Amino acid sequence: MFSIALFLRASSLELILLFCTLCIALAGEVINTAIEDVCNRIQPDFEEAIGTIKDMAQGFVLLSSLPCIALFLWIVIPRIA
C-alpha cells in the first residue's frame, strides 16, 4: 500500500496518515497473535468460549484495518480516475 501511494505521489500528510493507520493495523495483528497464543496455552483443545475470544480478537484486526483501507482508497482512487 505504502509503495503504491509513493508511486502515485501522495502528499506528505497522506503518507503520514497512511503510515499511522498501517501501524495501527499491524498493532492489531500483534495483539491478535498474542491473544491467540495465550488462548492456545490456556486451552489447547477446542472450547467454544476460547473460539469466541479468538473471533473477537480477529474482529479487532478487521476493525483496525478498515481506516487503513479507507485512507488508501481515498488516496488512490482520485489519482487513477
Short mmCIF file of N, CA and C in Angstrom, two decimals:
data_model
loop_
_atom_site.label_atom_id
_atom_site.label_comp_id
_atom_site.label_asym_id
_atom_site.label_seq_id
_atom_site.Cartn_x
_atom_site.Cartn_y
_atom_site.Cartn_z
N MET A 1 0.82 -1.19 0.00
CA MET A 1 0.00 0.00 0.00
C MET A 1 0.86 1.26 0.00
N PHE A 2 1.83 1.25 0.89
CA PHE A 2 2.66 2.44 1.05
C PHE A 2 3.45 2.72 -0.22
N SER A 3 3.98 1.67 -0.83
CA SER A 3 4.77 1.87 -2.05
C SER A 3 3.90 2.38 -3.20
N ILE A 4 2.66 1.92 -3.27
CA ILE A 4 1.75 2.41 -4.31
C ILE A 4 1.45 3.89 -4.08
N ALA A 5 1.23 4.26 -2.82
CA ALA A 5 0.97 5.66 -2.50
C ALA A 5 2.18 6.53 -2.86
N LEU A 6 3.37 6.02 -2.60
CA LEU A 6 4.59 6.75 -3.00
C LEU A 6 4.67 6.88 -4.52
N PHE A 7 4.39 5.79 -5.21
CA PHE A 7 4.43 5.80 -6.67
C PHE A 7 3.44 6.80 -7.26
N LEU A 8 2.27 6.92 -6.63
CA LEU A 8 1.24 7.84 -7.11
C LEU A 8 1.45 9.27 -6.60
N ARG A 9 2.58 9.51 -5.95
CA ARG A 9 2.96 10.83 -5.45
C ARG A 9 1.94 11.41 -4.47
N ALA A 10 1.62 10.63 -3.46
CA ALA A 10 0.74 11.12 -2.41
C ALA A 10 1.45 12.23 -1.64
N SER A 11 0.67 13.11 -1.06
CA SER A 11 1.26 14.23 -0.30
C SER A 11 1.90 13.71 0.99
N SER A 12 2.70 14.56 1.60
CA SER A 12 3.35 14.19 2.85
C SER A 12 2.33 13.85 3.93
N LEU A 13 1.29 14.66 4.02
CA LEU A 13 0.25 14.41 5.02
C LEU A 13 -0.43 13.06 4.76
N GLU A 14 -0.74 12.78 3.51
CA GLU A 14 -1.37 11.50 3.18
C GLU A 14 -0.46 10.32 3.53
N LEU A 15 0.83 10.46 3.26
CA LEU A 15 1.77 9.40 3.59
C LEU A 15 1.89 9.20 5.09
N ILE A 16 1.91 10.28 5.84
CA ILE A 16 1.99 10.18 7.30
C ILE A 16 0.74 9.50 7.85
N LEU A 17 -0.42 9.91 7.36
CA LEU A 17 -1.67 9.29 7.82
C LEU A 17 -1.72 7.82 7.44
N LEU A 18 -1.28 7.49 6.24
CA LEU A 18 -1.27 6.10 5.81
C LEU A 18 -0.31 5.29 6.68
N PHE A 19 0.85 5.84 6.97
CA PHE A 19 1.81 5.15 7.83
C PHE A 19 1.22 4.90 9.22
N CYS A 20 0.54 5.90 9.78
CA CYS A 20 -0.07 5.75 11.11
C CYS A 20 -1.15 4.68 11.11
N THR A 21 -1.98 4.67 10.08
CA THR A 21 -3.04 3.66 10.04
C THR A 21 -2.46 2.27 9.78
N LEU A 22 -1.37 2.19 9.02
CA LEU A 22 -0.70 0.90 8.84
C LEU A 22 -0.13 0.39 10.17
N CYS A 23 0.43 1.29 10.96
CA CYS A 23 0.95 0.91 12.27
C CYS A 23 -0.16 0.41 13.18
N ILE A 24 -1.31 1.05 13.13
CA ILE A 24 -2.45 0.60 13.94
C ILE A 24 -2.89 -0.79 13.51
N ALA A 25 -2.95 -1.02 12.20
CA ALA A 25 -3.34 -2.34 11.69
C ALA A 25 -2.33 -3.41 12.11
N LEU A 26 -1.05 -3.09 12.03
CA LEU A 26 -0.02 -4.04 12.45
C LEU A 26 -0.07 -4.29 13.95
N ALA A 27 -0.36 -3.26 14.73
CA ALA A 27 -0.51 -3.44 16.17
C ALA A 27 -1.69 -4.36 16.47
N GLY A 28 -2.76 -4.23 15.70
CA GLY A 28 -3.90 -5.13 15.85
C GLY A 28 -3.51 -6.57 15.59
N GLU A 29 -2.67 -6.80 14.59
CA GLU A 29 -2.20 -8.16 14.29
C GLU A 29 -1.36 -8.71 15.44
N VAL A 30 -0.51 -7.87 16.01
CA VAL A 30 0.33 -8.31 17.13
C VAL A 30 -0.54 -8.67 18.33
N ILE A 31 -1.52 -7.83 18.63
CA ILE A 31 -2.43 -8.11 19.75
C ILE A 31 -3.21 -9.39 19.49
N ASN A 32 -3.69 -9.58 18.26
CA ASN A 32 -4.42 -10.79 17.91
C ASN A 32 -3.55 -12.03 18.10
N THR A 33 -2.31 -11.98 17.65
CA THR A 33 -1.41 -13.12 17.80
C THR A 33 -1.15 -13.42 19.27
N ALA A 34 -0.96 -12.39 20.07
CA ALA A 34 -0.74 -12.59 21.50
C ALA A 34 -1.95 -13.24 22.16
N ILE A 35 -3.14 -12.76 21.83
CA ILE A 35 -4.36 -13.32 22.41
C ILE A 35 -4.52 -14.78 22.00
N GLU A 36 -4.28 -15.08 20.73
CA GLU A 36 -4.41 -16.46 20.26
C GLU A 36 -3.39 -17.37 20.93
N ASP A 37 -2.16 -16.91 21.10
CA ASP A 37 -1.14 -17.73 21.77
C ASP A 37 -1.50 -18.00 23.22
N VAL A 38 -1.98 -16.98 23.92
CA VAL A 38 -2.40 -17.17 25.31
C VAL A 38 -3.56 -18.16 25.39
N CYS A 39 -4.53 -18.00 24.51
CA CYS A 39 -5.68 -18.91 24.50
C CYS A 39 -5.26 -20.34 24.21
N ASN A 40 -4.32 -20.53 23.29
CA ASN A 40 -3.85 -21.88 22.97
C ASN A 40 -3.09 -22.51 24.12
N ARG A 41 -2.39 -21.70 24.91
CA ARG A 41 -1.69 -22.25 26.08
C ARG A 41 -2.66 -22.59 27.21
N ILE A 42 -3.68 -21.75 27.38
CA ILE A 42 -4.66 -22.00 28.44
C ILE A 42 -5.50 -23.22 28.11
N GLN A 43 -5.95 -23.31 26.87
CA GLN A 43 -6.83 -24.41 26.46
C GLN A 43 -6.41 -24.87 25.07
N PRO A 44 -5.53 -25.90 25.01
CA PRO A 44 -5.07 -26.37 23.69
C PRO A 44 -6.17 -27.06 22.88
N ASP A 45 -7.13 -27.65 23.55
CA ASP A 45 -8.24 -28.31 22.86
C ASP A 45 -9.32 -27.28 22.52
N PHE A 46 -10.20 -27.67 21.59
CA PHE A 46 -11.27 -26.75 21.19
C PHE A 46 -12.23 -26.52 22.34
N GLU A 47 -12.54 -25.27 22.57
CA GLU A 47 -13.57 -24.88 23.53
C GLU A 47 -14.29 -23.68 22.93
N GLU A 48 -15.60 -23.69 23.02
CA GLU A 48 -16.39 -22.64 22.37
C GLU A 48 -16.04 -21.25 22.88
N ALA A 49 -15.84 -21.12 24.18
CA ALA A 49 -15.52 -19.80 24.75
C ALA A 49 -14.18 -19.28 24.21
N ILE A 50 -13.20 -20.16 24.09
CA ILE A 50 -11.90 -19.76 23.54
C ILE A 50 -12.06 -19.37 22.07
N GLY A 51 -12.88 -20.11 21.35
CA GLY A 51 -13.15 -19.77 19.95
C GLY A 51 -13.78 -18.39 19.82
N THR A 52 -14.68 -18.07 20.74
CA THR A 52 -15.32 -16.75 20.73
C THR A 52 -14.29 -15.65 20.99
N ILE A 53 -13.40 -15.89 21.93
CA ILE A 53 -12.35 -14.91 22.23
C ILE A 53 -11.46 -14.69 21.01
N LYS A 54 -11.09 -15.77 20.34
CA LYS A 54 -10.25 -15.65 19.14
C LYS A 54 -10.99 -14.91 18.03
N ASP A 55 -12.28 -15.19 17.89
CA ASP A 55 -13.08 -14.48 16.87
C ASP A 55 -13.14 -12.99 17.16
N MET A 56 -13.29 -12.64 18.44
CA MET A 56 -13.34 -11.23 18.81
C MET A 56 -12.00 -10.55 18.54
N ALA A 57 -10.90 -11.25 18.81
CA ALA A 57 -9.58 -10.69 18.53
C ALA A 57 -9.40 -10.49 17.02
N GLN A 58 -9.89 -11.43 16.23
CA GLN A 58 -9.81 -11.27 14.78
C GLN A 58 -10.69 -10.12 14.30
N GLY A 59 -11.83 -9.93 14.95
CA GLY A 59 -12.68 -8.78 14.63
C GLY A 59 -11.97 -7.47 14.90
N PHE A 60 -11.17 -7.44 15.97
CA PHE A 60 -10.38 -6.25 16.27
C PHE A 60 -9.39 -5.97 15.14
N VAL A 61 -8.77 -7.02 14.61
CA VAL A 61 -7.84 -6.84 13.49
C VAL A 61 -8.58 -6.25 12.29
N LEU A 62 -9.75 -6.78 12.00
CA LEU A 62 -10.53 -6.27 10.87
C LEU A 62 -10.87 -4.80 11.08
N LEU A 63 -11.37 -4.46 12.26
CA LEU A 63 -11.75 -3.08 12.53
C LEU A 63 -10.55 -2.13 12.51
N SER A 64 -9.40 -2.61 12.98
CA SER A 64 -8.22 -1.75 12.97
C SER A 64 -7.65 -1.59 11.56
N SER A 65 -8.01 -2.48 10.65
CA SER A 65 -7.53 -2.39 9.27
C SER A 65 -8.41 -1.49 8.40
N LEU A 66 -9.66 -1.31 8.77
CA LEU A 66 -10.59 -0.55 7.94
C LEU A 66 -10.15 0.90 7.68
N PRO A 67 -9.67 1.64 8.69
CA PRO A 67 -9.21 3.01 8.39
C PRO A 67 -8.06 3.04 7.39
N CYS A 68 -7.18 2.07 7.47
CA CYS A 68 -6.06 2.00 6.53
C CYS A 68 -6.55 1.77 5.11
N ILE A 69 -7.48 0.85 4.96
CA ILE A 69 -8.04 0.55 3.64
C ILE A 69 -8.78 1.77 3.09
N ALA A 70 -9.59 2.39 3.94
CA ALA A 70 -10.35 3.57 3.51
C ALA A 70 -9.43 4.70 3.09
N LEU A 71 -8.40 4.96 3.87
CA LEU A 71 -7.46 6.03 3.53
C LEU A 71 -6.71 5.71 2.25
N PHE A 72 -6.30 4.46 2.09
CA PHE A 72 -5.62 4.06 0.87
C PHE A 72 -6.49 4.31 -0.36
N LEU A 73 -7.75 3.91 -0.27
CA LEU A 73 -8.66 4.13 -1.39
C LEU A 73 -8.87 5.62 -1.64
N TRP A 74 -8.94 6.41 -0.57
CA TRP A 74 -9.10 7.86 -0.68
C TRP A 74 -7.90 8.49 -1.39
N ILE A 75 -6.72 7.91 -1.18
CA ILE A 75 -5.52 8.42 -1.84
C ILE A 75 -5.45 7.96 -3.29
N VAL A 76 -5.76 6.70 -3.54
CA VAL A 76 -5.52 6.09 -4.85
C VAL A 76 -6.60 6.42 -5.88
N ILE A 77 -7.86 6.33 -5.51
CA ILE A 77 -8.94 6.46 -6.49
C ILE A 77 -8.88 7.78 -7.26
N PRO A 78 -8.71 8.94 -6.61
CA PRO A 78 -8.65 10.18 -7.40
C PRO A 78 -7.45 10.24 -8.36
N ARG A 79 -6.38 9.55 -8.02
CA ARG A 79 -5.17 9.61 -8.84
C ARG A 79 -5.22 8.68 -10.05
N ILE A 80 -6.05 7.64 -9.98
CA ILE A 80 -6.14 6.73 -11.13
C ILE A 80 -7.39 6.96 -11.96
N ALA A 81 -8.30 7.77 -11.43
CA ALA A 81 -9.55 8.03 -12.17
C ALA A 81 -9.36 9.11 -13.21
#
